[in-house]
Each structure stands twice: as structure tokens, then as C-alpha cells.
């Protein structure tokens, strides 16, 4: 069972995610493009319609509020981004005339709607000077000006904005003052708690209404959790036929003893055997007691099974939701953001107080129309009016399900699980080749068969060895690209790893001592040696083994030809190579085990030479450790084979590795999130971003309970690493940053808290029979989707 929101990932902001997949976000042309095919075949939808199979939508098709990948793709069809990225994830700053860049031996020209000049000032501040094209029109024919850009910036900066984009996190001069001077009414009520008696900023009737909605929403929230548990293997019969008890137990909010008594975290007890069952309200109260009235992703919403608690609250508030989402001044009113300056009808400057390397990506933001999402009567730059009343985004939210912009396609409708788009004749890069595009919801198992049978023209199935084999069977040539299906693969923007927390796997009390590192290196050496065989078995050619804790898609990832490049955990305790050329698999396994013994000895373990086993562990360490793998209780995970092999190897030398494969993955997420951390070792995956900033995961300020991101589950606290991270994120010199990150990666590996495992691939499959494959954008990458140039795709 997998808890949907408990993803260990680095989240790409909504604006950036849109730019990475946006068909209208940018275009490129190759200097060596091939000619179109002359063949054609019939399609049930006709030559003027392209049908794309999609996972289910959340129906938030707004450039401001789309969150899921599916909704992001859906809104991006209608939008353009202020700046774009190229096939390697690098920003394109000269979109008006276009920038020529080489990739994979070909030269591409990247176009966009704007130029951006980045000026680093002598005082450390930075100016981002924006110049907009003068010929951009929205799909309704209205021209785009810099006022549209400024409107978008103010929506994303509004104190009540609650979408995924984090433009407001930029160190723009005046941003903090602008946002802190106003708070949403609902946030004030939540902070005041139900016991509040001060009604100077809201009425008692409003307060009562909100808390009534809060608790009603809470019961919906827990019922969704219960439904999720039921649909993912939970058996209510095991919980005295009470679904609430089942949900509490499986979600980590209750333990049942052998007498049938459920004890909740607060200490409340329910004698299930005697028929005394908890209610949904009881379950909700336990969640509130744990998190208080914090409904953020770090609070109550951390427990979601899919729907954000704030959405349930809005549903309960009904027509009054806008009242509670509106902003309330909490100090002196600040009407504008000092650092956002209009300099002309088609130009503006954003002044930031300091340089951060990742800041540029925040400008990969949509430029949605002011006249559609806002109110032109409320826009007057000189009077600090920006298209809406500060603190009131109701007009913007009202357009969430019906997007409009300057992208290549116009949104027509969403009916019966199908989004219909029509070509935008006003698109700045030319009228799209195919008049209609349909995004059709479909189950995962039906995607590939649908393309092969003619139901769909394009799909993105979850790629694995078995999927690859199925594709080969459809094609007469036995390959993944043939007469029926054309397959285009690219690396996934992320990677799989095995984690070891230095807090719980150490010798004595020092996480960074040589003995503690040697203990972790003993395990890491064995995990590493089995990677090649297991990853190949699980993924075939759909994944590769990686050697550093960074996605191979990143420009900062070390390459085999780089100085100092090394296979992960391939040296023994004395620094000598463990492996020799020509070794068989078994010889490599034996050599790794021998090296692991050396590391355990160096860590202070007592080894009995006669039996060949360890008999005692040093203070603070153990002879038995647990590793948690969220494999659904069935071993269905890319790294599962590594664990079983290492378990057997360690057993030979007297060390026990307990593999915990819970049916409910909350077991892992709860232990990782606990303060202090309760897990010892685990298997998971990181999702990466175009910029390789390591602050969120590896900086010492972000360990559990430190008040930061709390993503540093490794408990790596290294002052040298901290300095390298800060130095790299404060520089614009990519060569310097890459060299600095290499030093940082080496420190992480030396701590032996993360074993890089695999880099898997994504696949997009096209119908060779119905799609002119020569019109698909070439060289698809994690940063350059086929959707970036969907306007060029033609049917046969």
C-alpha cells in the first residue's frame, strides 16, 4: 500500500514543471531535420485529430493551480512560458531571435517569447531584465504586453496564493514585506484556534462556520484514507469489521493488542473486541492532536490519501469559500513589490537582493492573459493595481477548469474523461499542423494495447522489461521501434537509491567518526556489488546503474571521463581496489564480502576467525539491522533483489539484515519523518530538478527536527559539505559549480549514507501507422518532451 503524498522527492515547482513539458513553452528547429513520410493510413479519429492516452486528470487545468503531471501537461497545451529550457535543462535567455545550441551532434535553434538579461551588480544584488516580443497574441486575438507578465508575477506572489509555484520564494526586493503584510482569513482563524474570543478581524459567525466546515472536511479526509486502504489490500475483517479501526491502524494512528484493544497515539483506547469502535470524528481528532491546526503539507495534509485537506474545507464552505481565502491586512498595507519594475510596454526588471543559481528557473513561468484571469479595470501599474484586488484570487481560481493562453492549442472542453483542443491560429510559431488533439483518460494497462490497436496515437506507459518485450512482439522486426509502434526513450529526471541514516547506524555517539563511516561502508560495499545484476534483471535496457548520488540527467553529474571518477564503493578499508578486470560475478561477490569484513573489523566489530563470523558489535552498533523497502509486501521493487542477496551474504559472517517489506508503505514514511528518525536503512527514489542544488537534502540545517526542509534523513552534518553547497548555489559559473558539486558528492559517499542504484528511463510510444514519426521532435530528453513541439506533429 502506498500513501500517495508521502513521496520522498524534490518537487519541481509548478511553473518550472510546466515549462519542461510545455508545447507552447518554446520551440526548436534542427539544422539537419529529415523530410516527411509519404505514407498514410486510416484512423478512426481522422487525419486532423491526434489522440493521446493519459492517466486520470485532477481537472485543475490552470497555469496557476495545476499540480499533477497530467494537469500540468493539460494546461501547458494552452500556454507559453516567459523563458524556456533547452534539451539539457539550461535556460534559454534569447528567445526572440533564438539561440543555437548543440545536442547529440546536432544543432538546434531555441525560440521563445522573450529575452532575459541577467546582471550581477557590485553589491551582490541581481537584475533580471525582461524584454517581451511585440507580436505575441493570446488565442482569442488579444495582444500580450508586459502588463500580462506583471499580472502573473503578482498572482504568484499574492499572500493568499496556494498553488504549487514558488515564484514568491525569490529574494525579490520587497517581496517579504508585500506578503507578510496580509494573511488569508482562514489562516488567521486556524492560528487563533477554535477557542478564540477576539473578533476584531472576523465575526463569531464566520469562525463557527469555518470550524464546522473544518471538522466536516476532516471526516471526508479520513474516509478517503479508509477507502484508499480498502482498495490497496486492507481487510476490514482483520479489524473486527470496523473500517475506521482498519484505517487508523494501517495509517499509523493506532495499534491493536492481542486482546483487541486499539490504542491511538493520544492514548485513547477502543475495545474493538467488545464492540467499542472509533468513529471518523475520533480518527480526525487524532490527526488534529498530532499536527494541531497546521493544514500544510508538513502538517495535516502530510496524511492525505489524495485530496488536499484545504480542498475538502473549500467544498464544505461552498459559496463562502472566497470569503475565507481572501486576505486580511495584519499590519501596515504594502501595495506593491518594490523589486518588480515596469520599464516599458514590453519590458520589465526584477531586482533580487542576492544571487542564487536556481533563481533563473523561477522565470520559466506561464504568461497567462490578464484580461481572462484577472480584470483589466483593476490594472493600473502607476496606481499599484495589478489586475485583481490584493488578497482576492477568486477570479483567477474561477478559471481553473477552463484554461486560456497563447499556446499552440485552445482548450475546447473536458467531457467524459476527454480533453479536446483545437489549433490556435494565432500561435507565434505558426499554426499547428494537426487541427485537433484529444487527451483521453485511460488505465495504465490499456495504454500500450490502445496504441497498437488504433485507439490511441500516443501514450507514455510505465516502462519496464516486460513492457519493452510487449512492444517488440507488436512490431514485426522484434524491436521497440518498428512497423506498429515507435518508441522514444529518455532518462527519468531522478534516480533510485538505498539510504542509511547516520543517526541510527553508527559506532558510539559520533555520526561522522571513521568507525561509523566504516560500519556504513561495510553495508554500502555489499549493496553496491549486486546492483548490476539486479537492475539488469528488473529493467533490462530500461535502466542503468549510476555511481554518484545525482541523476545522470544533470550537467553536474560526474562522467566516466572526468578526473577522479570512480565506481561507488569499489575500494577496501585501506583504499585499494576491490575488483580486478576479468573477475566473474561470483568472484566479485566474494571480493565484496571480504572487503565488507575489513570494514566491519575497522568499525570495531569482534570477528571469530575460526567460525568466520562476527560475534560482538562495538558500543552504539549492532549485529542486526533493518532495511525497509516499499515493495507492497510482495517484493515488487527494483532493489529487492539486492537486499535478498546482501541478506544472504551477511548471514554468512554473522550479521543479520532484516528486510521489512510492508504492505503499507506508511511504515517507511512514518519512520523517516519521525523526530528523531526511526528508520535505519531504506530504499526509495529522488525526483530531481534541472538545477542540482543540494541544499534541501544534504545541508545540516535540514535534518529531522531542525526546522528546515527536514529532507536530510541521512543526518549528514558536515561543515565542509555545508560550505560547498552554499558556495555552489551562490555562483553562476557552471564549471566552478560542477567541480564544487563533485567534492560534495565525494563527501556524501564517504559518509556512506546513500548508495546510488539506478537511473531508469521514461518511454513515449507512437503509432508508426498513424503518426508521421518524422515530425516528432528529435532528441527527446527529461527537459524536452515531445509536447514541446506538438504543433509540428502530423498524422499519416
XYZ file of C-alpha atoms in Angstrom, residues 283-715:
433
model
C -9.802 9.420 13.773
C -9.831 13.067 12.696
C -9.244 14.214 16.273
C -6.128 12.037 16.438
C -4.745 13.682 13.310
C -5.500 17.141 14.707
C -3.837 16.269 18.005
C -0.717 15.241 16.138
C -0.431 18.286 13.879
C -2.533 20.938 15.573
C -4.308 23.189 13.077
C -1.479 23.224 10.552
C -3.072 22.143 7.257
C 0.105 22.440 5.169
C 1.942 19.538 3.531
C 4.128 19.390 6.644
C 1.053 19.327 8.829
C -2.334 17.638 8.465
C -2.032 17.306 4.704
C 1.004 15.109 5.287
C -1.560 12.364 5.915
C -3.556 12.789 2.705
C -4.583 9.809 0.627
C -5.012 12.015 -2.409
C -7.093 15.133 -1.786
C -5.672 18.164 -0.048
C -7.489 18.891 3.211
C -7.915 22.511 2.092
C -9.945 21.295 -0.897
C -12.330 19.444 1.393
C -12.653 22.552 3.543
C -13.444 24.671 0.467
C -16.112 22.159 -0.550
C -17.735 22.419 2.852
C -17.620 26.224 2.820
C -19.338 26.273 -0.558
C -20.130 29.744 -1.875
C -18.483 31.309 1.172
C -15.053 29.811 0.374
C -13.925 33.064 -1.235
C -14.587 34.953 1.990
C -12.181 32.765 3.921
C -9.472 32.630 1.236
C -9.404 36.428 0.947
C -6.515 38.296 2.541
C -6.714 40.393 5.688
C -4.189 43.144 6.435
C -2.237 42.364 9.581
C -0.078 45.458 9.644
C 0.648 48.471 7.513
C -0.625 47.787 3.993
C 2.096 47.195 1.388
C 0.518 47.719 -2.058
C 3.385 46.608 -4.323
C 6.631 44.683 -4.609
C 9.452 47.169 -4.875
C 11.689 44.880 -6.938
C 9.206 44.312 -9.786
C 9.526 47.318 -12.070
C 7.806 48.054 -15.363
C 10.246 49.741 -17.717
C 8.171 49.873 -20.897
C 5.142 48.390 -22.650
C 7.180 45.284 -23.422
C 9.895 45.350 -20.762
C 10.389 44.988 -17.025
C 13.140 44.429 -14.455
C 13.020 42.153 -11.431
C 15.568 43.191 -8.789
C 16.750 40.489 -6.380
C 18.809 41.302 -3.313
C 21.209 38.376 -3.850
C 22.233 35.809 -6.415
C 21.029 32.202 -6.231
C 21.864 29.877 -9.112
C 18.432 28.286 -9.143
C 16.548 31.610 -9.285
C 16.569 31.806 -13.077
C 14.325 28.746 -13.302
C 11.553 30.565 -11.457
C 11.144 32.713 -14.564
C 10.105 29.631 -16.532
C 6.633 30.757 -15.547
C 3.475 30.874 -17.635
C 2.307 34.174 -19.094
C -1.450 33.823 -18.862
C -3.783 36.595 -20.068
C -4.631 39.383 -17.640
C -7.908 40.084 -19.419
C -9.095 36.486 -18.898
C -7.763 35.510 -15.472
C -7.924 38.993 -13.999
C -9.716 42.281 -14.552
C -8.211 44.934 -16.836
C -10.265 47.566 -14.979
C -8.269 46.685 -11.862
C -4.896 47.097 -13.568
C -3.042 50.383 -13.327
C 0.672 49.938 -12.703
C 1.220 53.538 -11.621
C -1.521 53.210 -9.006
C -0.279 49.857 -7.660
C -3.175 47.944 -9.193
C -2.249 44.677 -10.837
C -5.406 43.114 -12.252
C -7.061 41.943 -9.042
C -7.573 43.113 -5.501
C -4.643 42.033 -3.361
C -5.677 39.011 -1.326
C -8.576 38.086 -3.621
C -7.724 35.483 -6.281
C -11.316 34.344 -6.739
C -11.393 35.401 -10.411
C -8.171 33.500 -11.099
C -9.496 30.389 -9.365
C -12.810 30.562 -11.226
C -10.944 29.774 -14.449
C -9.184 26.703 -13.066
C -11.034 24.181 -15.232
C -11.008 26.271 -18.446
C -7.514 27.428 -19.381
C -6.698 30.057 -21.975
C -3.382 31.423 -23.162
C -1.028 31.967 -26.084
C -0.006 28.315 -26.521
C -0.401 26.269 -29.716
C -3.839 24.920 -28.798
C -7.112 26.262 -27.464
C -8.978 24.399 -24.770
C -12.417 23.386 -26.049
C -13.888 21.062 -23.441
C -13.395 18.314 -20.904
C -16.157 15.714 -21.158
C -16.350 12.021 -20.328
C -12.663 11.845 -19.500
C -11.520 13.520 -22.736
C -9.942 16.958 -23.141
C -10.479 18.414 -26.595
C -8.095 21.008 -28.010
C -8.298 22.990 -31.242
C -5.345 24.560 -33.042
C -4.571 28.167 -32.122
C -4.272 30.062 -35.403
C -2.604 32.953 -33.543
C 0.276 30.837 -32.176
C 3.502 32.799 -32.542
C 5.441 29.909 -34.082
C 2.817 29.163 -36.735
C -0.483 27.357 -36.957
C -0.220 23.762 -35.600
C -0.115 21.026 -38.241
C -2.859 18.926 -36.636
C -6.163 20.712 -36.030
C -7.410 18.740 -33.037
C -5.697 16.995 -30.127
C -7.528 14.794 -27.628
C -6.134 13.874 -24.209
C -8.097 10.749 -23.207
C -8.074 9.216 -19.739
C -7.166 5.525 -19.692
C -5.984 2.849 -17.307
C -2.244 2.117 -17.310
C -2.734 -1.407 -18.609
C -4.634 -0.184 -21.671
C -2.112 2.349 -22.956
C 0.191 0.138 -24.998
C -2.536 -2.097 -26.380
C -4.523 1.011 -27.311
C -1.702 2.393 -29.447
C -1.190 -0.970 -31.116
C -4.911 -1.429 -31.857
C -5.552 2.081 -33.135
C -7.462 3.555 -30.194
C -4.629 5.986 -29.414
C -1.861 7.625 -31.385
C 0.470 8.394 -28.466
C 0.953 7.062 -24.923
C 3.505 7.022 -22.115
C 3.331 3.591 -20.486
C 5.305 2.829 -17.352
C 8.471 1.431 -18.927
C 9.948 -1.875 -17.794
C 11.500 -5.006 -19.261
C 8.063 -6.607 -19.702
C 6.654 -3.522 -21.481
C 9.654 -3.460 -23.794
C 9.073 -7.127 -24.638
C 5.413 -6.454 -25.408
C 6.366 -3.661 -27.798
C 8.806 -5.966 -29.577
C 6.033 -8.529 -30.078
C 3.768 -5.939 -31.712
C 6.490 -4.984 -34.212
C 7.295 -7.460 -36.982
C 11.040 -6.757 -36.663
C 11.076 -7.716 -32.974
C 12.417 -4.288 -31.944
C 10.980 -1.485 -29.800
C 10.638 0.627 -32.937
C 9.003 -0.966 -35.952
C 6.012 -1.047 -38.250
C 3.375 -0.810 -35.484
C 4.959 1.147 -32.625
C 7.773 3.694 -32.494
C 9.372 4.001 -29.057
C 11.228 7.073 -27.858
C 13.049 6.770 -24.534
C 14.802 9.273 -22.289
C 16.230 9.189 -18.801
C 13.857 9.860 -15.935
C 14.515 13.098 -14.053
C 15.545 11.311 -10.862
C 17.149 8.117 -9.592
C 16.745 5.176 -7.216
C 18.902 4.775 -4.134
C 19.412 2.934 -0.842
C 19.633 5.197 2.199
C 21.397 4.700 5.524
C 20.857 7.193 8.316
C 23.997 8.127 10.225
C 21.856 8.746 13.299
C 20.981 5.076 13.784
C 23.831 3.295 12.009
C 26.938 4.448 13.838
C 29.582 3.435 16.352
C 29.455 5.185 19.697
C 27.780 8.586 19.567
C 29.613 10.257 16.676
C 27.909 10.052 13.296
C 30.999 11.277 11.450
C 33.720 9.170 13.102
C 35.867 6.906 10.927
C 34.431 3.883 12.718
C 30.853 4.988 11.993
C 31.667 5.595 8.339
C 33.413 2.218 8.097
C 30.334 0.499 9.525
C 28.129 2.077 6.871
C 30.708 1.356 4.150
C 30.548 -2.345 5.020
C 26.864 -2.372 4.089
C 27.315 0.020 1.168
C 30.018 -2.149 -0.390
C 27.717 -5.170 -0.444
C 24.682 -3.242 -1.680
C 26.813 -1.822 -4.498
C 28.216 -5.088 -5.821
C 24.811 -6.605 -6.604
C 23.465 -3.555 -8.466
C 24.462 -4.531 -11.997
C 22.880 -7.979 -11.935
C 19.657 -6.991 -10.175
C 18.965 -3.774 -12.119
C 19.585 -5.587 -15.415
C 17.191 -8.345 -14.381
C 14.424 -5.947 -13.358
C 14.697 -3.290 -16.049
C 16.687 -4.939 -18.874
C 17.761 -1.974 -21.031
C 15.229 0.411 -19.435
C 17.622 1.481 -16.658
C 21.325 1.767 -15.914
C 23.415 1.647 -12.747
C 24.735 5.006 -11.505
C 27.803 5.724 -9.387
C 27.036 9.068 -7.728
C 24.006 10.311 -5.739
C 22.806 12.581 -8.529
C 20.682 11.991 -11.600
C 22.677 11.314 -14.758
C 20.399 13.848 -16.457
C 22.164 16.663 -14.600
C 25.036 18.621 -16.124
C 26.697 18.338 -12.707
C 26.764 14.531 -12.738
C 30.337 13.177 -12.940
C 31.115 11.377 -16.209
C 33.413 8.349 -16.662
C 35.965 10.504 -18.471
C 36.103 13.063 -15.647
C 39.136 13.200 -13.389
C 38.526 11.344 -10.138
C 35.516 9.394 -11.427
C 35.098 6.147 -9.504
C 32.727 3.215 -9.209
C 30.730 3.640 -5.986
C 32.105 1.714 -3.015
C 34.763 -0.143 -5.012
C 37.740 0.262 -2.653
C 38.523 -1.558 0.588
C 39.237 -0.116 4.020
C 42.854 0.559 3.014
C 41.824 2.369 -0.150
C 42.821 -0.443 -2.510
C 40.600 -1.537 -5.453
C 38.290 -4.397 -4.519
C 37.815 -5.711 -8.036
C 40.113 -6.778 -10.860
C 39.423 -6.922 -14.573
C 38.128 -10.274 -15.729
C 36.528 -11.268 -12.434
C 33.418 -13.436 -12.673
C 30.223 -12.346 -10.912
C 30.840 -14.767 -8.067
C 34.418 -13.616 -7.682
C 33.163 -10.031 -7.402
C 30.615 -11.041 -4.768
C 33.305 -12.870 -2.771
C 35.669 -9.906 -3.038
C 32.965 -7.527 -1.834
C 32.202 -9.722 1.164
C 35.894 -9.837 2.045
C 36.056 -6.027 1.829
C 32.936 -5.728 3.985
C 34.582 -7.885 6.654
C 37.510 -5.480 6.631
C 35.210 -2.510 7.141
C 33.322 -4.216 9.991
C 36.635 -5.015 11.703
C 37.787 -1.406 11.309
C 34.488 -0.284 12.834
C 35.317 -2.286 15.968
C 33.327 -5.491 15.456
C 34.705 -8.676 17.045
C 35.459 -11.351 14.454
C 35.913 -15.045 15.229
C 38.448 -16.330 12.712
C 37.573 -19.963 13.397
C 33.885 -19.632 12.512
C 34.365 -16.769 10.084
C 31.641 -14.787 11.840
C 31.284 -11.629 13.879
C 30.322 -12.262 17.488
C 30.026 -8.808 19.017
C 29.374 -5.233 17.960
C 31.064 -2.110 19.370
C 29.164 0.321 21.576
C 26.389 2.054 19.676
C 26.349 -0.536 16.863
C 24.517 -3.840 16.438
C 24.775 -7.269 14.850
C 21.332 -6.846 13.322
C 19.874 -4.002 11.269
C 16.571 -3.433 9.487
C 16.075 -2.146 5.955
C 12.610 -1.048 4.816
C 11.597 -1.391 1.187
C 8.176 -0.199 -0.017
C 7.564 -3.161 -2.307
C 3.893 -3.709 -1.481
C 4.637 -6.710 0.698
C 5.355 -8.711 -2.446
C 8.968 -7.828 -3.252
C 7.909 -5.787 -6.268
C 10.716 -3.232 -6.297
C 13.856 -2.701 -8.415
C 16.148 -3.019 -5.383
C 14.507 -6.014 -3.730
C 16.913 -8.499 -5.298
C 19.848 -6.508 -3.941
C 18.514 -6.816 -0.407
C 17.951 -10.575 -0.533
C 21.447 -11.142 -1.926
C 23.057 -8.935 0.737
C 20.996 -10.584 3.467
C 22.354 -13.993 2.445
C 25.927 -12.696 2.216
C 25.816 -11.043 5.639
C 24.306 -14.125 7.210
C 27.499 -15.993 6.335
C 29.529 -13.651 8.562
C 27.149 -13.392 11.499
C 25.407 -10.133 10.579
C 21.627 -10.028 10.214
C 19.843 -7.814 7.719
C 16.108 -7.812 8.385
C 14.131 -6.958 5.258
C 10.883 -5.185 6.093
C 8.587 -5.131 3.069
C 5.320 -3.754 4.482
C 2.103 -3.853 2.505
C 1.584 -0.298 3.761
C 4.456 1.982 2.730
C 3.485 4.378 5.543
C 5.654 2.202 7.750
C 8.644 3.637 5.919
C 7.438 7.213 5.537
C 6.419 7.460 9.191
C 9.787 6.172 10.398
C 11.668 8.505 8.083
C 9.640 11.516 9.221
C 9.842 10.769 12.951
C 11.893 13.025 15.223
C 14.367 11.567 15.848
C 14.338 9.339 12.786
C 13.303 5.744 13.484
C 14.460 4.073 10.265
C 17.925 2.595 9.870
C 18.138 1.799 6.146
C 15.607 2.111 3.341
C 15.006 2.004 -0.414
C 13.436 4.924 -2.263
C 13.896 7.315 -5.175
C 14.603 11.005 -5.581
C 12.960 13.197 -8.180
C 15.409 15.821 -9.395
C 15.221 19.354 -10.769
C 17.187 20.932 -13.630
C 19.394 22.787 -11.166
C 21.456 20.384 -8.986
C 21.224 22.466 -5.804
C 21.863 20.095 -2.876
C 20.673 22.333 -0.061
C 17.283 20.735 0.535
C 18.568 17.197 1.063
C 22.151 17.348 2.298
C 22.588 20.598 4.244
C 22.881 20.030 8.004
C 20.117 22.558 8.736
C 17.593 20.199 7.152
C 17.852 17.086 9.319
C 14.668 15.917 11.028
C 13.506 18.346 13.681
C 15.974 21.108 12.756
C 13.224 23.383 11.446
C 14.318 23.314 7.815
C 13.069 21.135 4.983
C 13.528 18.001 7.114
C 14.557 16.114 3.975
C 18.030 15.262 5.303
C 17.024 11.862 6.632
C 20.656 10.805 6.391
C 21.552 13.092 9.334
